[in-house]
């Protein structure tokens, strides 16, 4: 059994990790920390876990964490950067679900997160944990930076186009929409049901923290800098991200082979589902599941490829992908604990 | 492996059965029938099942069904009553999720369902499949009538009070609320999102089909006829039933021991969770799970016991309870396939 | 033009007052106060008011308020009790939408609101502003205590039964459900969309602040003490209250005349709509409107009268009723500013 | 008083017309037709209208319609094309809310609507009723084609850019999202609450009927053919459209003057609100109101202009704009009946 620690477990990412790990046959959760809620049984905060976990939240204890085989960080930015070096020294492996180790350019990181990065050494060594791109590096990594939710949906949709040089990399548009759970569980007026229920809007349209992460990933796939416009929107629902992606084909004749190309690219991926050309993936088709489903579209006489890509922001966009990464790191079947169908309706 | 057939699989109960059975280690789904959709792959209608089932809907074939070890009926009323006798003769076991075999008084059945009952013999023999009441009979049954969604939530909440004769059985009130999935997946103006989103109302307040089923079950628990007022309401959400139950304690001194009594009653039940006195069970705490969670309340100087009880109408209120019944019938661990935590948020 | 001041305008009740007053032909809003947001244009916080109001929130200024003809308080409890005496001295009229002047028994008030009442003199003089009961007193009142949202829906539904002594006053049950806007606009984890979207639960089931207000109003109607059990629930939607009310008829023969009795009771009421017997009032049928719609039900062989009553908690349950009271106080047509149909769908 | 007829009043557009006309001081609704519901009082289908209209739905009667001053068509496509010529002959004015008279190219019309157009003569004469573009023609028109909901939101957002030749007209992208009421009130499985609640998806991504209408309007503004990609999405809510628009500025120096340009373009428009640069318009800020609110965004180092535009699909996207057109046609203040603020929350 893999001994697991979770740092910062009171948010939606934390409870989602527990929901998934509850049915994972190869792990044992040893501790789940929260400074503010230390002492409270996890199941008192999250009654869906009644009968599944007897654990209470505990103060973070470096020694206890160091004894774990793997520690998940589900913390606000800055925390993992501070705590990870000590765990690395102790030989503990880490999957960080926060943004701390995703960006390689730490000036960019500092600008978007408003603080200097406290662990440049490990920022350089961390592996960006998108299994569809970096499975081999993840296998050997001690520190995996779990991708952001939007970047996962956007990158998976654009990758086959960019890797094959089929589209103009300077004219990418990602119009993305997320359920409210993406904003976490902190009390705020803006995320009240009374504010966001039965309404829809953009946010961060002039610039969002996930933009540099998307740019980094797509640039790597394209082998060149990319020009990407990324506009997030807030959906009046809880779980799910949909990204509608637009790119200009260099040669419209390539439309003929796009579907086959996408299917080939993801043929061996357990969690990417290329649906038939012209399908309309729904977020509910991946609710609670670790899948990304996507489909391609073309409008008549147009050279614009439209890709629509859906994930559950808490699963493939966070906790599920983290467990997928853990499975890879420990040589397990990548699907362990992640093979239940999405919940529909 | 238990060979499974599902009759009438296009509705929400059908897809929910498949969602649960997909991770059940001891079953193999051999066929799922639909006259109207015969030939369509199940996963084309329900994309959450892509990668889980290759089956297509098929015309109901009596021989194929008879070769199954267990057939689930997820059909409109009347269908199971017509088809079950032949399966009984063949020795096949059946869990009927429709209303056909729930009522023992067939005059009452005929009145509420607007047709004569076609299988009085098996209506008499069928076991009403509420495991918390009839586990031993279910184990041996060839035909199990799976309880309705409202009746499950209402009966589980009232049982300890009635079995112990603590309340006035002539003054029971069940104010129940259901998500929209309870109405099924048939096209209808009244169930459009535009009609029921962001609104709330009663329906069937002058009489609902589940009333006689509730009356039958509570009467059996009380050992006497009961007077129960049952008002269903339609919630602007998809899954979940909450029932707020009111009864008058014969002796207010009994308030002291109610909590212990409920806990004792359900101590060994894997799917009934008595929460601490004064808790407020949320439907999301059982979303996708087979649990019923309940709590007790008292308002000052009152002799009214308030019980609030929540289930997922598609799981403990339908497909989950059906699988629980199957597990009992085949001597399996009752929790097989049903042990994932609810999805929260 | 009636000069209007609003104290505490940043919450949902405040913006709803402005929405209604924007089309009221006889008023002029002179000031709207907020300590925390002083200086911010109202339309910056509430963009639906862009083009309707140029006002900014201001620090509460006693002199400015005293110059108004009418001041609405839309403040947390305690504020109006502190500020009202000075306005009374100045001759200003007040409609208080908070709970400060609703209860006549100040011991009860102090117990539920956790502080001593600061203005017992005016608590005694205040008129409880349910127009359907106290229109004449409201007309002459200097201080009107605007009823709570639940108490409005519950009282209007029970009144005809209690005023005519038709039911057992010791066995009243009010099972009530409210949209999330009833909890106001303060940041809180519990009211996040992620917490209450797509879920349903009771709250305050062991006792809620509106219980004594309901008890006071029903007791007055019955001319005797009443026994009422009141359980509120939280709906995954924004606006609307539905109350399902249960009472035992003393004489079941009275069922014959109930409908006529209700229609007669409310015949001249511009904002109470008794729908045909057996109807199912929907909250959306009063969304944004000042109406209470209700209907009666009976289940076979039962002596229980079921009344279902719906209001918009922010309109007839708060700001709309406050404007109705203002209209009465100033001798205007009671419907002024309140005659637009509800928004459906 | 303007005598009004409404043909096809049972859908959401019909009830919305009635909701608006109920408070319009200069109209009298003489008839509202429905073949299927003839005889049913309007308020029985739409209880929000109880007390506002005594009318019942009636069989369409050409003579009665011809006696009206204005007839609104809220019918499926094809109906108005068939009935309008006779009304034109009678001198009656018409605002057609259906798609029948929006397109000038009738081959395109026939292709998208699957039937030949029955009134080419009047299709040529009809005025496309976007007041912000064609106010003068509308004033004199006998037949006004009321714009579609998506085309309204998309055109208003792009117009200032295209009219001034600031962007590449061959690279326009409109990513649009609509609430479920846009699909109307016909029973269908796909629009059930159980299907679209708590989920999100594209639809019509390979081509939607509103695309040629958008192309026609934008081409006219640009004075040249345009290349526009238009992808609609379905929101899990009832009312509201948000369109996020992307265009490439020919000269990035123009970013400096865009805000002033937009403000100038719409300065005298009563129903278009250009919010401060970088704002995030919410659909709820126009719920129930006839406004279009929009804002501009730029992401760093990009030449892409982002415009986000919101309307209520049933108001500015249908019935409200129809009443605005009526006001213009009859020389009334354009805002009559349309000046209540949006309903927020």
PDB file of N, CA, C and O in Angstrom, chain B residues 170-218:
ATOM      1  N   UNK B 170     -51.990   7.699  13.059  1.00  0.00           N
ATOM      2  CA  UNK B 170     -53.056   8.291  12.232  1.00  0.00           C
ATOM      3  C   UNK B 170     -52.710   9.715  11.809  1.00  0.00           C
ATOM      4  O   UNK B 170     -53.490  10.349  11.105  1.00  0.00           O
ATOM      5  N   UNK B 171     -51.567  10.217  12.244  1.00  0.00           N
ATOM      6  CA  UNK B 171     -51.228  11.625  11.976  1.00  0.00           C
ATOM      7  C   UNK B 171     -49.819  11.732  11.429  1.00  0.00           C
ATOM      8  O   UNK B 171     -48.984  12.465  11.963  1.00  0.00           O
ATOM      9  N   UNK B 172     -49.536  11.044  10.362  1.00  0.00           N
ATOM     10  CA  UNK B 172     -48.202  11.102   9.767  1.00  0.00           C
ATOM     11  C   UNK B 172     -48.221  12.043   8.573  1.00  0.00           C
ATOM     12  O   UNK B 172     -49.140  12.003   7.764  1.00  0.00           O
ATOM     13  N   UNK B 173     -47.211  12.876   8.507  1.00  0.00           N
ATOM     14  CA  UNK B 173     -47.105  13.777   7.362  1.00  0.00           C
ATOM     15  C   UNK B 173     -45.740  13.604   6.728  1.00  0.00           C
ATOM     16  O   UNK B 173     -44.717  13.600   7.419  1.00  0.00           O
ATOM     17  N   UNK B 174     -45.739  13.437   5.410  1.00  0.00           N
ATOM     18  CA  UNK B 174     -44.484  13.301   4.658  1.00  0.00           C
ATOM     19  C   UNK B 174     -44.461  14.360   3.574  1.00  0.00           C
ATOM     20  O   UNK B 174     -45.202  14.288   2.594  1.00  0.00           O
ATOM     21  N   UNK B 175     -43.629  15.365   3.794  1.00  0.00           N
ATOM     22  CA  UNK B 175     -43.475  16.444   2.813  1.00  0.00           C
ATOM     23  C   UNK B 175     -42.189  16.131   2.054  1.00  0.00           C
ATOM     24  O   UNK B 175     -41.091  16.255   2.589  1.00  0.00           O
ATOM     25  N   UNK B 176     -42.331  15.711   0.800  1.00  0.00           N
ATOM     26  CA  UNK B 176     -41.183  15.158   0.073  1.00  0.00           C
ATOM     27  C   UNK B 176     -40.869  15.968  -1.177  1.00  0.00           C
ATOM     28  O   UNK B 176     -41.770  16.555  -1.787  1.00  0.00           O
ATOM     29  N   UNK B 177     -39.593  16.023  -1.523  1.00  0.00           N
ATOM     30  CA  UNK B 177     -39.146  16.833  -2.646  1.00  0.00           C
ATOM     31  C   UNK B 177     -38.203  15.999  -3.500  1.00  0.00           C
ATOM     32  O   UNK B 177     -37.291  15.372  -2.970  1.00  0.00           O
ATOM     33  N   UNK B 178     -38.385  16.070  -4.806  1.00  0.00           N
ATOM     34  CA  UNK B 178     -37.568  15.246  -5.697  1.00  0.00           C
ATOM     35  C   UNK B 178     -36.946  16.063  -6.814  1.00  0.00           C
ATOM     36  O   UNK B 178     -37.555  16.998  -7.331  1.00  0.00           O
ATOM     37  N   UNK B 179     -35.759  15.673  -7.198  1.00  0.00           N
ATOM     38  CA  UNK B 179     -35.141  16.203  -8.398  1.00  0.00           C
ATOM     39  C   UNK B 179     -35.877  15.717  -9.638  1.00  0.00           C
ATOM     40  O   UNK B 179     -36.665  14.764  -9.601  1.00  0.00           O
ATOM     41  N   UNK B 180     -35.592  16.358 -10.772  1.00  0.00           N
ATOM     42  CA  UNK B 180     -36.358  16.138 -11.992  1.00  0.00           C
ATOM     43  C   UNK B 180     -36.139  14.764 -12.619  1.00  0.00           C
ATOM     44  O   UNK B 180     -36.978  14.286 -13.388  1.00  0.00           O
ATOM     45  N   UNK B 181     -35.031  14.115 -12.292  1.00  0.00           N
ATOM     46  CA  UNK B 181     -34.778  12.822 -12.927  1.00  0.00           C
ATOM     47  C   UNK B 181     -35.816  11.791 -12.515  1.00  0.00           C
ATOM     48  O   UNK B 181     -35.997  10.788 -13.202  1.00  0.00           O
ATOM     49  N   UNK B 182     -36.503  12.029 -11.410  1.00  0.00           N
ATOM     50  CA  UNK B 182     -37.547  11.121 -10.969  1.00  0.00           C
ATOM     51  C   UNK B 182     -38.679  10.977 -11.971  1.00  0.00           C
ATOM     52  O   UNK B 182     -39.402   9.979 -11.974  1.00  0.00           O
ATOM     53  N   UNK B 183     -38.825  11.962 -12.839  1.00  0.00           N
ATOM     54  CA  UNK B 183     -39.912  11.911 -13.822  1.00  0.00           C
ATOM     55  C   UNK B 183     -39.517  11.187 -15.090  1.00  0.00           C
ATOM     56  O   UNK B 183     -40.310  11.065 -16.018  1.00  0.00           O
ATOM     57  N   UNK B 184     -38.284  10.726 -15.142  1.00  0.00           N
ATOM     58  CA  UNK B 184     -37.866   9.964 -16.312  1.00  0.00           C
ATOM     59  C   UNK B 184     -37.427  10.847 -17.463  1.00  0.00           C
ATOM     60  O   UNK B 184     -37.261  12.058 -17.305  1.00  0.00           O
ATOM     61  N   UNK B 185     -37.254  10.206 -18.606  1.00  0.00           N
ATOM     62  CA  UNK B 185     -36.612  10.869 -19.737  1.00  0.00           C
ATOM     63  C   UNK B 185     -37.544  11.034 -20.933  1.00  0.00           C
ATOM     64  O   UNK B 185     -37.114  11.342 -22.035  1.00  0.00           O
ATOM     65  N   UNK B 186     -38.834  10.854 -20.730  1.00  0.00           N
ATOM     66  CA  UNK B 186     -39.775  11.048 -21.825  1.00  0.00           C
ATOM     67  C   UNK B 186     -39.911  12.540 -22.117  1.00  0.00           C
ATOM     68  O   UNK B 186     -39.987  13.358 -21.201  1.00  0.00           O
ATOM     69  N   UNK B 187     -39.976  12.874 -23.403  1.00  0.00           N
ATOM     70  CA  UNK B 187     -40.188  14.260 -23.799  1.00  0.00           C
ATOM     71  C   UNK B 187     -41.522  14.750 -23.247  1.00  0.00           C
ATOM     72  O   UNK B 187     -42.536  14.074 -23.373  1.00  0.00           O
ATOM     73  N   UNK B 188     -41.520  15.897 -22.597  1.00  0.00           N
ATOM     74  CA  UNK B 188     -42.771  16.486 -22.132  1.00  0.00           C
ATOM     75  C   UNK B 188     -42.526  17.955 -21.894  1.00  0.00           C
ATOM     76  O   UNK B 188     -41.440  18.368 -21.491  1.00  0.00           O
ATOM     77  N   UNK B 189     -43.525  18.763 -22.181  1.00  0.00           N
ATOM     78  CA  UNK B 189     -43.387  20.195 -21.974  1.00  0.00           C
ATOM     79  C   UNK B 189     -43.133  20.498 -20.503  1.00  0.00           C
ATOM     80  O   UNK B 189     -42.294  21.322 -20.158  1.00  0.00           O
ATOM     81  N   UNK B 190     -43.849  19.814 -19.656  1.00  0.00           N
ATOM     82  CA  UNK B 190     -43.777  20.134 -18.227  1.00  0.00           C
ATOM     83  C   UNK B 190     -42.426  19.909 -17.587  1.00  0.00           C
ATOM     84  O   UNK B 190     -42.147  20.472 -16.532  1.00  0.00           O
ATOM     85  N   UNK B 191     -41.592  19.081 -18.189  1.00  0.00           N
ATOM     86  CA  UNK B 191     -40.286  18.796 -17.601  1.00  0.00           C
ATOM     87  C   UNK B 191     -39.141  19.491 -18.348  1.00  0.00           C
ATOM     88  O   UNK B 191     -37.965  19.200 -18.097  1.00  0.00           O
ATOM     89  N   UNK B 192     -39.465  20.407 -19.244  1.00  0.00           N
ATOM     90  CA  UNK B 192     -38.412  21.178 -19.915  1.00  0.00           C
ATOM     91  C   UNK B 192     -37.627  21.988 -18.890  1.00  0.00           C
ATOM     92  O   UNK B 192     -38.177  22.446 -17.885  1.00  0.00           O
ATOM     93  N   UNK B 193     -36.367  22.206 -19.197  1.00  0.00           N
ATOM     94  CA  UNK B 193     -35.572  23.073 -18.319  1.00  0.00           C
ATOM     95  C   UNK B 193     -36.219  24.453 -18.200  1.00  0.00           C
ATOM     96  O   UNK B 193     -36.265  25.038 -17.112  1.00  0.00           O
ATOM     97  N   UNK B 194     -36.739  24.947 -19.309  1.00  0.00           N
ATOM     98  CA  UNK B 194     -37.378  26.266 -19.287  1.00  0.00           C
ATOM     99  C   UNK B 194     -38.597  26.327 -18.380  1.00  0.00           C
ATOM    100  O   UNK B 194     -39.008  27.400 -17.950  1.00  0.00           O
ATOM    101  N   UNK B 195     -39.195  25.186 -18.093  1.00  0.00           N
ATOM    102  CA  UNK B 195     -40.384  25.154 -17.253  1.00  0.00           C
ATOM    103  C   UNK B 195     -40.069  24.946 -15.777  1.00  0.00           C
ATOM    104  O   UNK B 195     -40.749  25.479 -14.914  1.00  0.00           O
ATOM    105  N   UNK B 196     -39.076  24.118 -15.490  1.00  0.00           N
ATOM    106  CA  UNK B 196     -38.872  23.765 -14.078  1.00  0.00           C
ATOM    107  C   UNK B 196     -37.561  24.268 -13.505  1.00  0.00           C
ATOM    108  O   UNK B 196     -37.352  24.203 -12.304  1.00  0.00           O
ATOM    109  N   UNK B 197     -36.674  24.784 -14.361  1.00  0.00           N
ATOM    110  CA  UNK B 197     -35.475  25.394 -13.810  1.00  0.00           C
ATOM    111  C   UNK B 197     -35.870  26.610 -12.997  1.00  0.00           C
ATOM    112  O   UNK B 197     -36.854  27.289 -13.313  1.00  0.00           O
ATOM    113  N   UNK B 198     -35.116  26.869 -11.949  1.00  0.00           N
ATOM    114  CA  UNK B 198     -35.295  28.109 -11.176  1.00  0.00           C
ATOM    115  C   UNK B 198     -36.743  28.317 -10.715  1.00  0.00           C
ATOM    116  O   UNK B 198     -37.236  29.452 -10.647  1.00  0.00           O
ATOM    117  N   UNK B 199     -37.433  27.217 -10.424  1.00  0.00           N
ATOM    118  CA  UNK B 199     -38.785  27.319  -9.883  1.00  0.00           C
ATOM    119  C   UNK B 199     -39.040  26.111  -8.985  1.00  0.00           C
ATOM    120  O   UNK B 199     -38.258  25.155  -8.977  1.00  0.00           O
ATOM    121  N   UNK B 200     -40.116  26.160  -8.252  1.00  0.00           N
ATOM    122  CA  UNK B 200     -40.419  25.102  -7.289  1.00  0.00           C
ATOM    123  C   UNK B 200     -41.924  25.047  -7.100  1.00  0.00           C
ATOM    124  O   UNK B 200     -42.594  26.069  -7.088  1.00  0.00           O
ATOM    125  N   UNK B 201     -42.442  23.842  -6.953  1.00  0.00           N
ATOM    126  CA  UNK B 201     -43.890  23.689  -6.797  1.00  0.00           C
ATOM    127  C   UNK B 201     -44.217  22.306  -6.243  1.00  0.00           C
ATOM    128  O   UNK B 201     -43.398  21.383  -6.312  1.00  0.00           O
ATOM    129  N   UNK B 202     -45.421  22.176  -5.752  1.00  0.00           N
ATOM    130  CA  UNK B 202     -45.977  20.861  -5.461  1.00  0.00           C
ATOM    131  C   UNK B 202     -46.478  20.230  -6.754  1.00  0.00           C
ATOM    132  O   UNK B 202     -46.667  20.905  -7.765  1.00  0.00           O
ATOM    133  N   UNK B 203     -46.686  18.945  -6.708  1.00  0.00           N
ATOM    134  CA  UNK B 203     -47.457  18.282  -7.770  1.00  0.00           C
ATOM    135  C   UNK B 203     -48.095  17.065  -7.113  1.00  0.00           C
ATOM    136  O   UNK B 203     -47.636  16.600  -6.060  1.00  0.00           O
ATOM    137  N   UNK B 204     -49.137  16.572  -7.680  1.00  0.00           N
ATOM    138  CA  UNK B 204     -49.797  15.416  -7.082  1.00  0.00           C
ATOM    139  C   UNK B 204     -50.197  15.627  -5.629  1.00  0.00           C
ATOM    140  O   UNK B 204     -50.251  14.674  -4.846  1.00  0.00           O
ATOM    141  N   UNK B 205     -50.488  16.873  -5.250  1.00  0.00           N
ATOM    142  CA  UNK B 205     -50.778  17.134  -3.840  1.00  0.00           C
ATOM    143  C   UNK B 205     -52.116  16.565  -3.399  1.00  0.00           C
ATOM    144  O   UNK B 205     -52.361  16.376  -2.214  1.00  0.00           O
ATOM    145  N   UNK B 206     -52.979  16.295  -4.371  1.00  0.00           N
ATOM    146  CA  UNK B 206     -54.262  15.690  -4.003  1.00  0.00           C
ATOM    147  C   UNK B 206     -54.212  14.166  -4.048  1.00  0.00           C
ATOM    148  O   UNK B 206     -55.222  13.500  -3.782  1.00  0.00           O
ATOM    149  N   UNK B 207     -53.048  13.616  -4.371  1.00  0.00           N
ATOM    150  CA  UNK B 207     -52.939  12.166  -4.431  1.00  0.00           C
ATOM    151  C   UNK B 207     -51.912  11.749  -5.461  1.00  0.00           C
ATOM    152  O   UNK B 207     -51.999  12.170  -6.614  1.00  0.00           O
ATOM    153  N   UNK B 208     -50.967  10.905  -5.041  1.00  0.00           N
ATOM    154  CA  UNK B 208     -49.865  10.504  -5.906  1.00  0.00           C
ATOM    155  C   UNK B 208     -49.737   8.985  -5.817  1.00  0.00           C
ATOM    156  O   UNK B 208     -50.013   8.377  -4.786  1.00  0.00           O
ATOM    157  N   UNK B 209     -49.290   8.380  -6.896  1.00  0.00           N
ATOM    158  CA  UNK B 209     -49.202   6.912  -6.953  1.00  0.00           C
ATOM    159  C   UNK B 209     -48.374   6.272  -5.846  1.00  0.00           C
ATOM    160  O   UNK B 209     -48.529   5.095  -5.553  1.00  0.00           O
ATOM    161  N   UNK B 210     -47.466   7.038  -5.300  1.00  0.00           N
ATOM    162  CA  UNK B 210     -46.625   6.451  -4.256  1.00  0.00           C
ATOM    163  C   UNK B 210     -47.321   6.418  -2.891  1.00  0.00           C
ATOM    164  O   UNK B 210     -46.824   5.795  -1.954  1.00  0.00           O
ATOM    165  N   UNK B 211     -48.471   7.099  -2.802  1.00  0.00           N
ATOM    166  CA  UNK B 211     -49.172   7.137  -1.515  1.00  0.00           C
ATOM    167  C   UNK B 211     -49.615   5.751  -1.048  1.00  0.00           C
ATOM    168  O   UNK B 211     -49.334   5.364   0.097  1.00  0.00           O
ATOM    169  N   UNK B 212     -50.266   4.955  -1.897  1.00  0.00           N
ATOM    170  CA  UNK B 212     -50.653   3.624  -1.405  1.00  0.00           C
ATOM    171  C   UNK B 212     -49.459   2.739  -1.053  1.00  0.00           C
ATOM    172  O   UNK B 212     -49.544   1.924  -0.125  1.00  0.00           O
ATOM    173  N   UNK B 213     -48.358   2.910  -1.765  1.00  0.00           N
ATOM    174  CA  UNK B 213     -47.172   2.109  -1.447  1.00  0.00           C
ATOM    175  C   UNK B 213     -46.623   2.508  -0.070  1.00  0.00           C
ATOM    176  O   UNK B 213     -46.234   1.657   0.734  1.00  0.00           O
ATOM    177  N   UNK B 214     -46.613   3.816   0.180  1.00  0.00           N
ATOM    178  CA  UNK B 214     -46.161   4.295   1.490  1.00  0.00           C
ATOM    179  C   UNK B 214     -47.090   3.783   2.581  1.00  0.00           C
ATOM    180  O   UNK B 214     -46.651   3.298   3.624  1.00  0.00           O
ATOM    181  N   UNK B 215     -48.379   3.870   2.314  1.00  0.00           N
ATOM    182  CA  UNK B 215     -49.363   3.447   3.316  1.00  0.00           C
ATOM    183  C   UNK B 215     -49.213   1.963   3.631  1.00  0.00           C
ATOM    184  O   UNK B 215     -49.275   1.544   4.784  1.00  0.00           O
ATOM    185  N   UNK B 216     -48.986   1.173   2.590  1.00  0.00           N
ATOM    186  CA  UNK B 216     -48.816  -0.272   2.788  1.00  0.00           C
ATOM    187  C   UNK B 216     -47.598  -0.573   3.659  1.00  0.00           C
ATOM    188  O   UNK B 216     -47.663  -1.345   4.616  1.00  0.00           O
ATOM    189  N   UNK B 217     -46.483   0.091   3.330  1.00  0.00           N
ATOM    190  CA  UNK B 217     -45.252  -0.193   4.068  1.00  0.00           C
ATOM    191  C   UNK B 217     -45.317   0.293   5.507  1.00  0.00           C
ATOM    192  O   UNK B 217     -44.892  -0.414   6.434  1.00  0.00           O
ATOM    193  N   UNK B 218     -45.871   1.483   5.704  1.00  0.00           N
ATOM    194  CA  UNK B 218     -45.941   2.012   7.065  1.00  0.00           C
ATOM    195  C   UNK B 218     -46.953   1.238   7.898  1.00  0.00           C
ATOM    196  O   UNK B 218     -46.748   1.001   9.097  1.00  0.00           O
TER     197      UNK B 218
END
